[in-house]
Short mmCIF file of C-alpha atoms and ligand atoms in Angstrom, two decimals:
data_model
loop_
_atom_site.label_atom_id
_atom_site.label_comp_id
_atom_site.label_asym_id
_atom_site.label_seq_id
_atom_site.Cartn_x
_atom_site.Cartn_y
_atom_site.Cartn_z
CA MET A 1 14.62 -8.12 -19.11
CA GLU A 2 15.15 -4.53 -17.84
CA ARG A 3 14.28 -4.02 -14.23
CA GLN A 4 10.87 -2.32 -13.77
CA SER A 5 10.67 0.75 -11.58
CA ALA A 6 7.94 1.97 -9.28
CA ALA A 7 7.35 5.33 -7.54
CA VAL A 8 5.15 5.14 -4.38
CA ILE A 9 3.55 8.31 -3.10
CA GLY A 10 3.32 8.02 0.73
CA ALA A 11 4.79 5.68 3.28
CA GLY A 12 1.62 4.81 5.18
CA MET A 13 1.11 1.11 5.96
CA GLY A 14 -0.28 0.61 2.48
CA GLY A 15 2.64 2.32 0.80
CA ILE A 16 5.28 0.49 2.81
CA ALA A 17 3.66 -2.90 2.28
CA THR A 18 3.28 -2.35 -1.48
CA ALA A 19 6.82 -1.09 -1.86
CA ALA A 20 8.22 -4.13 0.00
CA ARG A 21 6.10 -6.52 -2.11
CA LEU A 22 7.13 -4.92 -5.39
CA ALA A 23 10.78 -5.00 -4.39
CA ARG A 24 10.51 -8.65 -3.62
CA HIS A 25 9.28 -9.09 -7.19
CA GLY A 26 12.28 -7.39 -8.56
CA TYR A 27 11.04 -3.80 -8.89
CA SER A 28 13.33 -0.86 -8.18
CA VAL A 29 11.17 1.15 -5.78
CA THR A 30 11.32 4.71 -4.54
CA VAL A 31 8.90 5.90 -1.84
CA ALA A 32 8.39 9.70 -1.52
CA GLU A 33 6.78 10.56 1.90
CA LYS A 34 5.55 13.97 2.87
CA VAL A 35 6.40 13.75 6.60
CA GLU A 36 9.67 12.99 8.36
CA ARG A 37 9.12 9.24 8.82
CA ALA A 38 7.17 6.24 7.67
CA GLY A 39 3.93 4.94 9.11
CA GLY A 40 1.34 7.54 8.03
CA ARG A 41 -1.65 7.48 10.42
CA CYS A 42 0.07 4.57 12.18
CA ASN A 43 2.67 6.83 13.83
CA ARG A 44 4.41 7.46 17.05
CA MET A 45 5.17 10.29 19.42
CA VAL A 46 7.80 9.92 22.23
CA ARG A 47 8.14 12.48 24.97
CA ASP A 48 9.87 12.30 28.42
CA GLY A 49 9.74 8.52 28.41
CA HIS A 50 6.06 8.30 27.36
CA HIS A 51 5.51 6.38 24.11
CA PHE A 52 2.29 7.10 22.20
CA ASP A 53 0.84 5.49 19.15
CA THR A 54 -0.78 8.51 17.64
CA GLY A 55 -3.32 6.60 15.44
CA PRO A 56 -4.16 2.91 15.53
CA THR A 57 -3.93 1.02 18.86
CA LEU A 58 -5.99 -2.10 18.19
CA PHE A 59 -4.14 -4.98 16.45
CA VAL A 60 -6.84 -7.20 15.16
CA MET A 61 -6.93 -10.00 12.48
CA PRO A 62 -3.35 -11.18 13.26
CA GLN A 63 -3.49 -13.62 10.35
CA VAL A 64 -3.52 -10.73 7.85
CA TYR A 65 -0.32 -9.28 9.35
CA ALA A 66 1.26 -12.68 9.47
CA ARG A 67 0.46 -13.24 5.79
CA THR A 68 2.13 -9.88 4.83
CA PHE A 69 5.30 -10.99 6.56
CA ALA A 70 5.12 -14.48 5.08
CA ASP A 71 4.67 -13.11 1.54
CA LEU A 72 7.77 -11.03 2.11
CA GLY A 73 9.72 -14.19 3.05
CA GLU A 74 9.72 -13.37 6.78
CA ARG A 75 8.15 -14.68 9.99
CA MET A 76 6.02 -12.21 11.89
CA GLU A 77 7.21 -13.56 15.18
CA ASP A 78 10.82 -12.70 14.27
CA HIS A 79 9.81 -9.00 14.01
CA LEU A 80 6.88 -8.47 16.37
CA HIS A 81 6.62 -9.59 19.90
CA LEU A 82 2.88 -9.76 20.30
CA ARG A 83 0.90 -9.88 23.51
CA ARG A 84 -2.72 -10.83 23.59
CA ILE A 85 -4.84 -8.23 25.31
CA ASP A 86 -7.64 -10.08 27.18
CA PRO A 87 -10.04 -8.75 28.27
CA THR A 88 -9.97 -6.94 24.93
CA TYR A 89 -11.81 -3.97 26.41
CA ARG A 90 -13.44 -2.88 29.62
CA VAL A 91 -16.65 -1.20 28.66
CA HIS A 92 -18.16 1.42 30.88
CA PHE A 93 -21.90 2.19 30.52
CA ASP A 94 -23.37 5.44 31.60
CA ASP A 95 -25.42 3.76 34.39
CA GLY A 96 -22.18 2.82 36.17
CA HIS A 97 -22.09 -0.82 35.04
CA THR A 98 -19.08 -2.31 33.37
CA LEU A 99 -18.51 -5.29 31.15
CA SER A 100 -15.08 -6.86 30.43
CA LEU A 101 -15.14 -8.35 26.93
CA THR A 102 -13.09 -11.45 27.23
CA SER A 103 -12.56 -14.79 25.45
CA ASP A 104 -12.75 -16.47 28.86
CA LEU A 105 -16.21 -17.98 28.42
CA HIS A 106 -16.76 -18.66 32.18
CA VAL A 107 -16.17 -14.99 32.96
CA MET A 108 -18.34 -13.92 30.04
CA GLN A 109 -21.12 -16.28 31.22
CA ALA A 110 -21.17 -14.80 34.76
CA GLN A 111 -21.14 -11.16 33.48
CA LEU A 112 -23.78 -11.63 30.82
CA GLU A 113 -26.18 -13.75 32.86
CA ALA A 114 -26.02 -11.11 35.60
CA MET A 115 -27.00 -8.41 33.12
CA GLU A 116 -29.67 -10.38 31.20
CA PRO A 117 -30.59 -13.97 32.20
CA GLY A 118 -30.23 -16.31 29.13
CA SER A 119 -27.98 -13.95 27.30
CA PHE A 120 -24.88 -16.16 27.40
CA GLY A 121 -26.48 -18.65 25.02
CA ALA A 122 -27.47 -15.77 22.73
CA PHE A 123 -23.89 -14.46 22.86
CA LEU A 124 -22.50 -17.84 21.66
CA ARG A 125 -25.08 -17.83 18.81
CA TYR A 126 -24.06 -14.29 17.97
CA LEU A 127 -20.40 -15.18 17.77
CA ASN A 128 -21.27 -18.17 15.64
CA GLU A 129 -23.00 -15.87 13.21
CA GLY A 130 -20.10 -13.46 13.34
CA CYS A 131 -17.76 -16.35 12.44
CA ARG A 132 -19.88 -17.16 9.40
CA HIS A 133 -19.96 -13.56 8.28
CA HIS A 134 -16.22 -13.25 8.74
CA ARG A 135 -15.49 -16.25 6.64
CA LEU A 136 -17.87 -15.31 3.80
CA ALA A 137 -16.94 -11.66 3.77
CA PHE A 138 -13.25 -12.28 3.65
CA GLN A 139 -13.45 -14.96 1.02
CA HIS A 140 -15.89 -13.36 -1.37
CA LEU A 141 -15.71 -9.58 -0.80
CA ILE A 142 -12.64 -8.41 1.08
CA GLU A 143 -9.65 -10.43 -0.08
CA ARG A 144 -10.15 -10.15 -3.77
CA ASN A 145 -10.08 -7.60 -6.58
CA PHE A 146 -13.14 -6.70 -8.57
CA ARG A 147 -11.76 -5.75 -11.95
CA ASN A 148 -15.04 -5.33 -13.80
CA PRO A 149 -18.80 -5.25 -12.99
CA LEU A 150 -19.21 -8.79 -14.14
CA GLU A 151 -17.02 -10.02 -11.31
CA PHE A 152 -19.15 -8.16 -8.79
CA TYR A 153 -22.74 -8.40 -10.00
CA THR A 154 -22.91 -12.13 -9.84
CA LEU A 155 -25.63 -14.58 -8.76
CA ARG A 156 -23.32 -15.69 -5.94
CA ASN A 157 -22.99 -12.13 -4.66
CA LEU A 158 -26.76 -11.74 -4.85
CA VAL A 159 -27.08 -14.83 -2.56
CA LEU A 160 -24.36 -13.27 -0.34
CA LEU A 161 -26.44 -10.16 0.11
CA PHE A 162 -28.79 -12.31 2.14
CA ARG A 163 -26.28 -14.73 3.66
CA LEU A 164 -24.26 -11.77 5.01
CA LYS A 165 -27.38 -9.85 6.05
CA LEU A 166 -26.11 -6.93 4.06
CA LEU A 167 -29.61 -5.47 3.85
CA THR A 168 -30.42 -6.02 7.59
CA LYS A 169 -29.62 -3.18 10.03
CA HIS A 170 -27.16 -4.33 12.67
CA TYR A 171 -28.89 -2.75 15.65
CA HIS A 172 -32.25 -4.11 14.64
CA HIS A 173 -30.73 -7.52 14.08
CA ILE A 174 -28.96 -7.74 17.46
CA GLY A 175 -32.42 -7.52 19.01
CA ASN A 176 -32.78 -11.12 18.01
CA TYR A 177 -30.04 -11.94 20.54
CA PHE A 178 -30.32 -9.42 23.41
CA ASP A 179 -32.96 -7.26 24.97
CA ASP A 180 -30.60 -5.31 27.31
CA GLN A 181 -29.62 -2.02 25.70
CA ARG A 182 -26.16 -2.24 27.17
CA LEU A 183 -25.52 -5.61 25.54
CA LYS A 184 -26.83 -4.40 22.23
CA ALA A 185 -24.40 -1.51 22.50
CA ALA A 186 -21.43 -3.69 23.68
CA PHE A 187 -21.61 -5.85 20.58
CA THR A 188 -22.33 -3.13 18.02
CA PHE A 189 -20.15 -0.15 19.03
CA GLN A 190 -17.36 -1.69 16.89
CA ASP A 191 -19.29 -0.47 13.76
CA MET A 192 -17.69 2.88 14.49
CA TYR A 193 -14.38 1.40 13.39
CA VAL A 194 -15.65 1.68 9.90
CA SER A 195 -17.48 4.83 10.80
CA LEU A 196 -20.97 3.34 10.48
CA SER A 197 -23.88 3.75 12.88
CA PRO A 198 -25.25 0.31 13.98
CA TYR A 199 -28.66 1.76 13.03
CA GLU A 200 -27.40 1.94 9.39
CA ALA A 201 -24.64 -0.67 9.25
CA PRO A 202 -25.44 -4.08 7.91
CA ALA A 203 -25.71 -6.96 10.40
CA THR A 204 -22.58 -8.34 8.60
CA TYR A 205 -20.44 -6.38 11.06
CA SER A 206 -21.01 -8.96 13.81
CA LEU A 207 -17.79 -10.23 12.23
CA VAL A 208 -15.85 -7.62 14.17
CA PRO A 209 -16.72 -8.64 17.79
CA TYR A 210 -16.27 -12.21 16.61
CA ALA A 211 -12.74 -11.50 15.25
CA GLU A 212 -11.81 -9.59 18.34
CA LEU A 213 -12.91 -12.31 20.76
CA SER A 214 -11.89 -15.34 18.76
CA GLU A 215 -8.66 -14.28 16.96
CA GLY A 216 -7.81 -11.82 19.78
CA VAL A 217 -6.79 -8.23 20.13
CA TRP A 218 -3.01 -8.04 20.25
CA PHE A 219 -0.38 -5.45 21.01
CA PRO A 220 3.17 -5.46 19.72
CA GLU A 221 5.95 -4.83 22.24
CA GLY A 222 6.99 -1.17 21.74
CA GLY A 223 3.53 -0.26 20.37
CA MET A 224 1.79 -0.35 17.05
CA TYR A 225 4.56 1.71 15.40
CA ALA A 226 6.69 -1.43 15.72
CA ILE A 227 4.75 -2.81 12.70
CA ALA A 228 5.65 0.25 10.56
CA GLU A 229 9.27 -0.10 11.63
CA ALA A 230 9.44 -3.84 10.91
CA LEU A 231 7.92 -3.52 7.47
CA THR A 232 10.03 -0.48 6.60
CA SER A 233 13.23 -2.27 7.53
CA ILE A 234 12.22 -5.31 5.44
CA ALA A 235 11.48 -3.00 2.49
CA GLU A 236 14.84 -1.26 2.91
CA ARG A 237 16.65 -4.55 3.00
CA SER A 238 15.03 -5.38 -0.37
CA GLY A 239 16.40 -2.18 -1.76
CA VAL A 240 13.46 0.21 -1.41
CA ARG A 241 14.62 3.82 -1.19
CA PHE A 242 12.57 5.98 1.18
CA MET A 243 12.66 9.80 0.73
CA TYR A 244 11.24 11.51 3.79
CA GLY A 245 10.16 15.11 4.00
CA SER A 246 9.50 14.78 0.23
CA PRO A 247 5.94 15.70 -0.68
CA VAL A 248 4.89 14.85 -4.19
CA GLU A 249 3.40 17.79 -5.98
CA GLN A 250 2.25 16.14 -9.21
CA ILE A 251 1.88 12.81 -10.93
CA ASN A 252 3.32 13.17 -14.34
CA VAL A 253 1.25 11.80 -17.21
CA ASP A 254 1.66 11.30 -20.90
CA GLY A 255 -1.39 10.18 -22.85
CA ALA A 256 -2.78 7.18 -21.06
CA ARG A 257 0.27 6.60 -18.85
CA ALA A 258 1.84 7.94 -15.71
CA THR A 259 5.49 8.57 -16.23
CA GLY A 260 6.48 9.31 -12.69
CA VAL A 261 6.13 12.05 -10.04
CA THR A 262 7.47 15.55 -9.39
CA LEU A 263 8.36 16.44 -5.84
CA ALA A 264 7.71 19.84 -4.19
CA ASN A 265 11.40 20.67 -4.55
CA GLY A 266 11.13 20.15 -8.34
CA GLN A 267 12.93 16.86 -8.45
CA ARG A 268 11.41 14.38 -10.99
CA VAL A 269 11.31 10.66 -10.23
CA GLY A 270 10.55 8.68 -13.40
CA ALA A 271 8.84 5.30 -13.06
CA ASP A 272 7.20 2.47 -15.03
CA VAL A 273 4.51 2.21 -12.37
CA VAL A 274 3.14 4.84 -9.99
CA VAL A 275 1.38 3.73 -6.75
CA ALA A 276 -0.53 6.39 -4.83
CA ASN A 277 -0.87 5.64 -1.14
CA ALA A 278 -1.80 9.21 -0.19
CA ASP A 279 -5.50 9.53 0.43
CA LEU A 280 -7.21 8.72 -2.92
CA PRO A 281 -9.61 11.66 -3.12
CA TYR A 282 -6.68 14.03 -2.31
CA VAL A 283 -4.66 12.41 -5.09
CA TYR A 284 -7.39 13.05 -7.64
CA ARG A 285 -7.84 16.67 -6.50
CA HIS A 286 -4.26 17.74 -6.10
CA LEU A 287 -1.86 15.43 -7.93
CA LEU A 288 -3.63 14.60 -11.20
CA PRO A 289 -5.08 16.66 -14.13
CA ASP A 290 -8.72 17.49 -13.37
CA ASP A 291 -11.05 15.22 -15.26
CA GLY A 292 -14.14 15.77 -13.04
CA THR A 293 -13.44 12.76 -10.74
CA ALA A 294 -12.20 14.94 -7.91
CA GLY A 295 -15.51 16.79 -7.76
CA ARG A 296 -17.45 13.54 -7.80
CA LEU A 297 -15.33 12.04 -5.04
CA GLN A 298 -15.79 15.21 -2.94
CA ARG A 299 -19.53 14.50 -2.86
CA LYS A 300 -19.09 10.97 -1.62
CA LYS A 301 -19.66 9.95 1.98
CA TYR A 302 -16.59 10.30 4.21
CA ALA A 303 -15.85 8.45 7.45
CA CYS A 304 -15.78 10.32 10.77
CA SER A 305 -12.79 12.03 12.18
CA ALA A 306 -11.30 11.90 15.65
CA LEU A 307 -10.26 14.30 18.38
CA THR A 308 -7.26 12.76 20.03
CA PHE A 309 -5.55 13.72 23.33
CA TYR A 310 -2.14 12.45 24.35
CA TRP A 311 -1.35 12.77 28.04
CA GLY A 312 1.81 12.04 29.91
CA ILE A 313 0.63 11.30 33.49
CA ASP A 314 2.86 11.52 36.52
CA ARG A 315 1.22 8.59 38.26
CA GLN A 316 -0.42 5.25 37.29
CA VAL A 317 -4.15 5.12 36.58
CA PRO A 318 -5.21 1.62 37.73
CA GLN A 319 -8.86 2.27 37.05
CA LEU A 320 -8.11 1.95 33.31
CA SER A 321 -7.30 -1.10 31.24
CA ALA A 322 -5.18 -1.18 28.13
CA HIS A 323 -8.40 -0.47 26.14
CA THR A 324 -11.29 1.19 27.92
CA MET A 325 -14.50 2.10 26.16
CA PHE A 326 -16.96 4.64 27.54
CA LEU A 327 -20.33 4.34 25.98
CA SER A 328 -22.86 7.07 26.15
CA GLY A 329 -26.46 6.52 27.39
CA GLN A 330 -27.48 8.54 24.30
CA TYR A 331 -26.24 5.71 22.08
CA ARG A 332 -28.17 6.49 18.90
CA GLN A 333 -27.94 10.26 19.15
CA GLY A 334 -24.21 9.85 19.53
CA PHE A 335 -23.87 8.17 16.05
CA ASP A 336 -26.28 10.70 14.50
CA SER A 337 -24.34 13.71 15.85
CA VAL A 338 -21.00 12.40 14.52
CA LEU A 339 -22.06 10.91 11.21
CA ARG A 340 -25.12 13.00 10.15
CA ASP A 341 -24.60 16.33 11.94
CA LEU A 342 -20.76 16.21 11.65
CA THR A 343 -20.21 17.40 15.19
CA LEU A 344 -19.54 16.20 18.72
CA PRO A 345 -22.45 14.57 20.59
CA GLU A 346 -23.79 16.16 23.75
CA GLU A 347 -22.60 13.09 25.65
CA PRO A 348 -19.83 11.54 23.52
CA SER A 349 -18.82 7.88 23.64
CA PHE A 350 -15.04 7.63 23.52
CA TYR A 351 -12.07 5.26 24.03
CA VAL A 352 -8.99 5.54 26.20
CA HIS A 353 -5.79 3.67 25.37
CA ALA A 354 -3.29 3.07 28.13
CA PRO A 355 -0.41 1.36 26.35
CA ALA A 356 1.80 0.94 29.47
CA HIS A 357 -0.92 -1.49 30.75
CA ALA A 358 0.04 -3.77 27.92
CA ASP A 359 3.78 -2.91 27.75
CA PRO A 360 5.18 -1.24 30.88
CA ALA A 361 8.16 0.12 28.92
CA LEU A 362 5.80 2.62 27.31
CA ALA A 363 5.65 4.92 30.32
CA PRO A 364 8.29 5.88 32.95
CA ARG A 365 8.17 3.58 36.03
CA GLY A 366 5.19 4.46 38.26
CA GLN A 367 3.60 6.72 35.59
CA ASP A 368 1.10 6.36 32.80
CA THR A 369 0.74 7.15 29.14
CA LEU A 370 -2.81 7.91 28.00
CA MET A 371 -4.51 8.57 24.67
CA ALA A 372 -8.17 9.49 24.47
CA VAL A 373 -9.95 9.12 21.07
CA VAL A 374 -13.25 10.89 20.69
CA PRO A 375 -15.07 10.31 17.45
CA VAL A 376 -16.30 13.49 15.79
CA GLY A 377 -17.71 14.60 12.45
CA HIS A 378 -15.31 15.24 9.62
CA ILE A 379 -14.70 18.77 8.32
CA ASP A 380 -17.89 20.28 6.88
CA ASP A 381 -16.85 22.21 3.79
CA THR A 382 -20.13 24.05 3.57
CA SER A 383 -20.42 25.09 7.25
CA PRO A 384 -17.01 25.05 8.93
CA GLN A 385 -17.05 23.87 12.58
CA ASP A 386 -15.48 25.77 15.53
CA TRP A 387 -12.86 23.19 16.33
CA ASP A 388 -11.44 25.03 19.31
CA ALA A 389 -14.79 25.00 21.07
CA ILE A 390 -15.54 21.43 20.08
CA GLN A 391 -12.15 20.28 21.26
CA LYS A 392 -12.58 21.97 24.66
CA ARG A 393 -15.97 20.34 25.11
CA ALA A 394 -14.59 16.91 24.25
CA ARG A 395 -11.69 17.29 26.64
CA GLN A 396 -14.10 18.27 29.41
CA ALA A 397 -16.37 15.36 28.64
CA VAL A 398 -13.49 12.92 28.83
CA LEU A 399 -12.16 14.27 32.11
CA GLN A 400 -15.67 14.32 33.64
CA ARG A 401 -16.40 10.76 32.66
CA LEU A 402 -13.01 9.63 34.00
CA ALA A 403 -13.83 11.36 37.20
CA GLU A 404 -17.11 9.37 37.37
CA ILE A 405 -15.13 6.09 37.51
CA GLY A 406 -12.86 7.37 40.20
CA VAL A 407 -10.14 9.11 38.21
CA ASP A 408 -11.07 12.45 39.65
CA ASP A 409 -7.71 14.19 39.76
CA LEU A 410 -6.35 13.41 36.37
CA GLU A 411 -5.92 17.02 35.24
CA ALA A 412 -3.62 17.72 38.22
CA HIS A 413 -1.39 14.85 37.11
CA ILE A 414 -1.06 15.74 33.38
CA LYS A 415 2.64 16.45 32.81
CA PHE A 416 2.15 17.47 29.22
CA GLU A 417 -0.52 17.27 26.58
CA ALA A 418 -0.70 17.00 22.84
CA SER A 419 -3.76 16.67 20.68
CA CYS A 420 -5.07 16.48 17.12
CA THR A 421 -8.24 17.70 15.48
CA PRO A 422 -9.78 17.06 12.02
CA PRO A 423 -7.90 20.05 10.49
CA GLY A 424 -4.70 18.56 12.07
CA TRP A 425 -5.27 15.18 10.37
CA ARG A 426 -5.92 17.01 7.10
CA SER A 427 -2.86 19.06 7.17
CA ARG A 428 -0.42 16.42 8.46
CA TYR A 429 -1.39 13.54 6.19
CA ASN A 430 -3.46 15.25 3.46
CA LEU A 431 -6.58 13.42 4.53
CA THR A 432 -9.63 14.78 2.73
CA LYS A 433 -12.08 16.58 5.05
CA GLY A 434 -9.76 15.53 7.91
CA SER A 435 -11.49 12.10 7.92
CA ALA A 436 -9.47 9.71 10.09
CA LEU A 437 -10.65 6.70 8.11
CA GLY A 438 -11.04 7.92 4.52
CA LEU A 439 -14.02 7.29 2.28
CA GLY A 440 -16.98 5.88 4.18
CA HIS A 441 -17.95 2.20 4.11
CA ASN A 442 -21.62 2.39 3.24
CA LEU A 443 -22.93 -0.22 0.78
CA SER A 444 -22.74 2.16 -2.20
CA GLN A 445 -18.99 2.61 -1.52
CA MET A 446 -17.99 -1.04 -1.09
CA GLY A 447 -16.63 -3.73 -3.39
CA TYR A 448 -16.72 -2.81 -7.00
CA LEU A 449 -18.45 0.44 -6.05
CA ARG A 450 -15.44 1.68 -4.00
CA PRO A 451 -12.78 3.55 -5.97
CA HIS A 452 -10.71 0.85 -7.76
CA ASN A 453 -7.06 0.23 -7.14
CA ARG A 454 -6.08 1.00 -10.75
CA HIS A 455 -6.86 4.39 -12.44
CA GLY A 456 -9.45 4.23 -15.23
CA ARG A 457 -7.35 6.20 -17.72
CA TYR A 458 -3.68 5.89 -16.61
CA ARG A 459 -3.35 2.14 -16.69
CA ASN A 460 -0.05 2.11 -14.83
CA LEU A 461 -1.27 4.23 -11.93
CA TYR A 462 -2.47 2.28 -8.90
CA PHE A 463 -4.00 3.15 -5.54
CA VAL A 464 -3.39 1.50 -2.20
CA GLY A 465 -4.78 2.44 1.21
CA ALA A 466 -7.87 3.15 3.21
CA SER A 467 -9.88 5.01 0.60
CA THR A 468 -9.63 2.32 -2.02
CA HIS A 469 -10.82 -1.34 -1.87
CA PRO A 470 -11.32 -3.01 0.60
CA GLY A 471 -11.19 -0.07 3.11
CA SER A 472 -9.91 1.34 6.38
CA GLY A 473 -7.98 -0.30 9.27
CA VAL A 474 -4.37 -1.42 9.23
CA ALA A 475 -5.11 -5.04 8.46
CA THR A 476 -7.52 -4.09 5.67
CA VAL A 477 -4.94 -1.71 4.22
CA LEU A 478 -2.35 -4.55 4.24
CA ILE A 479 -4.91 -6.51 2.20
CA SER A 480 -5.26 -3.56 -0.19
CA ALA A 481 -1.46 -3.64 -0.60
CA ARG A 482 -1.58 -7.34 -1.58
CA LEU A 483 -4.51 -6.78 -3.98
CA ALA A 484 -2.81 -3.78 -5.62
CA THR A 485 0.45 -5.60 -5.99
CA GLU A 486 -1.33 -8.64 -7.56
CA ARG A 487 -2.93 -6.33 -10.04
CA ILE A 488 0.35 -4.65 -10.89
CA LEU A 489 2.03 -7.93 -11.46
CA GLN A 490 -0.88 -9.32 -13.41
CA ASP A 491 -0.81 -6.26 -15.67
CA ALA A 492 2.89 -6.73 -16.11
CA GLY A 493 2.39 -10.34 -17.03
CA VAL A 494 4.26 -11.58 -13.94
CA ARG A 495 2.87 -14.42 -11.81
CA GLY A 496 2.04 -13.10 -8.25
C1 FAD B 1 -7.02 8.16 15.51
C2 FAD B 1 -7.07 6.87 14.66
C3 FAD B 1 -7.23 5.69 15.24
C4 FAD B 1 -7.18 4.50 14.46
N1 FAD B 1 -7.33 3.35 15.12
C5 FAD B 1 -7.16 2.13 14.45
C6 FAD B 1 -6.97 0.90 15.07
O1 FAD B 1 -7.02 0.88 16.35
N2 FAD B 1 -6.79 -0.19 14.37
C7 FAD B 1 -6.67 -0.18 13.03
O2 FAD B 1 -6.48 -1.20 12.39
N3 FAD B 1 -6.79 1.03 12.34
C8 FAD B 1 -6.98 2.19 13.01
N4 FAD B 1 -7.08 3.40 12.34
C9 FAD B 1 -7.02 3.39 10.89
C10 FAD B 1 -5.67 3.15 10.31
O3 FAD B 1 -4.77 4.02 10.93
C11 FAD B 1 -5.62 3.50 8.87
O4 FAD B 1 -6.71 2.82 8.15
C12 FAD B 1 -4.34 3.12 8.16
O5 FAD B 1 -3.24 3.43 8.95
C13 FAD B 1 -4.23 3.85 6.86
O6 FAD B 1 -3.13 3.61 6.14
P1 FAD B 1 -2.89 4.11 4.66
O7 FAD B 1 -1.63 3.49 4.18
O8 FAD B 1 -4.13 3.92 3.85
O9 FAD B 1 -2.76 5.69 4.72
P2 FAD B 1 -1.93 6.78 5.51
O10 FAD B 1 -1.58 6.27 6.88
O11 FAD B 1 -2.73 8.03 5.54
O12 FAD B 1 -0.62 6.94 4.72
C14 FAD B 1 -0.57 7.77 3.58
C15 FAD B 1 0.78 8.49 3.56
O13 FAD B 1 0.84 9.38 2.47
C16 FAD B 1 1.54 10.52 2.81
N5 FAD B 1 1.21 11.60 1.87
C17 FAD B 1 0.15 12.33 1.72
N6 FAD B 1 0.21 13.17 0.70
C18 FAD B 1 1.46 13.05 0.20
C19 FAD B 1 2.15 13.66 -0.85
N7 FAD B 1 1.65 14.63 -1.62
N8 FAD B 1 3.43 13.28 -1.08
C20 FAD B 1 4.05 12.39 -0.37
N9 FAD B 1 3.38 11.70 0.67
C21 FAD B 1 2.10 12.06 0.95
C22 FAD B 1 1.05 10.82 4.21
O14 FAD B 1 1.89 11.68 4.90
C23 FAD B 1 0.96 9.38 4.81
O15 FAD B 1 2.20 9.09 5.47
C24 FAD B 1 -7.03 4.56 13.06
C25 FAD B 1 -6.86 5.79 12.46
C26 FAD B 1 -6.81 6.94 13.22
C27 FAD B 1 -6.60 8.27 12.58
#
């Protein structure tokens, strides 16, 4: 039989993993990537001995990564040297208290009981529920394709609606476990990873703190970018051809089929199968003939964006952990500002990553490498925000809050600074509305209701990545690569 060919648009984690999977199944694969290297949002910046992961920094759900390597005939431990980060985070509350989230139960017990007597038992029950949610959600909703409504609207999924507490608000629900506002915040702030407010998110998301504390938060030696490097090299060894600095301008179609892609330089790449890893709403708007879908997608809910600051520091900052979370006292208003008003809260919550605290090689000796991530609204097409002013305010808020925990001279020690704003995310990776996480994860955009991984009309055009099923996050995108590949192979009549 003649060898099948695939053209992949974008070398984000979803594109790399799908390319590698298809190559392993005998496909001849070409990946066209807009920017100068692979990784997409999971990218790297190196300057004066400081190594920054510019996007993801939290390696969670290690079993998903391990499965990707295993499916490619490799062992994850031969490629990634993982260190467990425990405590996973140090959380700073605005009243000056801190909490180290750790899997060491004795340490957790002492900290929790000091904040709210009796809360340790509640914490164990909460984890137990998170474990149940994790198992059910992965088995029935996340790690499977929904090819038609009959596979989604089932009696079992109706029962799941209740078992997973999909209709119960997370923040309300956590009141069954804790009274202390700080504890309620410490075990719900993770909803922001899927850009949901705990006041709107389903209680299902207790699965995230559970996953972080039980399966661990890890960090690969060399940083998160090591994952992109490892998967790219496996793909290359299977024959995948990566073309960098090669933006795709158009997906070529003929009747009900995609025939390949045309690059910005006019070069045409023909293919039996086209896989779009570039952000799905962007693909509909810019790479496909307009059939009305782009307009409909534009009106969907988008996840938040992020203001990021990358600082090379000429001294160490011992007050910070590898992952430090600063939670605002105006917890609810913070989510409303970002997700409803599409702006920066008065008192933003934010996160600081200090990678050299996990891998000392990521900063010059005696120095530090810091990244601050401040969640902010995505670009508002109808009423454009003043990003310069917002960015200045965010920077000031971060420096001020750091000063409050004793890092009061940071600005004087910043050797150099880089940053990214929502327009920056949009222009670099073609992310619609500059959303850092793609299409939102509200219930009406999940499961079968999320854009599918195969185009409705062009039956050999597939989607992989954060804005298709199952959603955002590196591990989730790796699952999307597996699901898209399974579908491609099924359609081609090959056993997965
Ligand atoms: C600041 C930030 C922090 C994050 N933190 C975490 C975290 O801690 N943990 C976690 O798991 N996840 C995190 N995420 C989410 C995670 O990074 C993403 O969900 C994931 O990397 C998305 O991968 P993807 O393959 O879907 O898309 P992308 O990474 O967007 O890749 C798509 C690729 O397509 C390319 N492309 C676009 N248009 C074209 C075109 N016309 N032609 C050719 N190529 C094109 C882009 O350049 C890009 O390389 C974070 C994201 C951000 C932005």
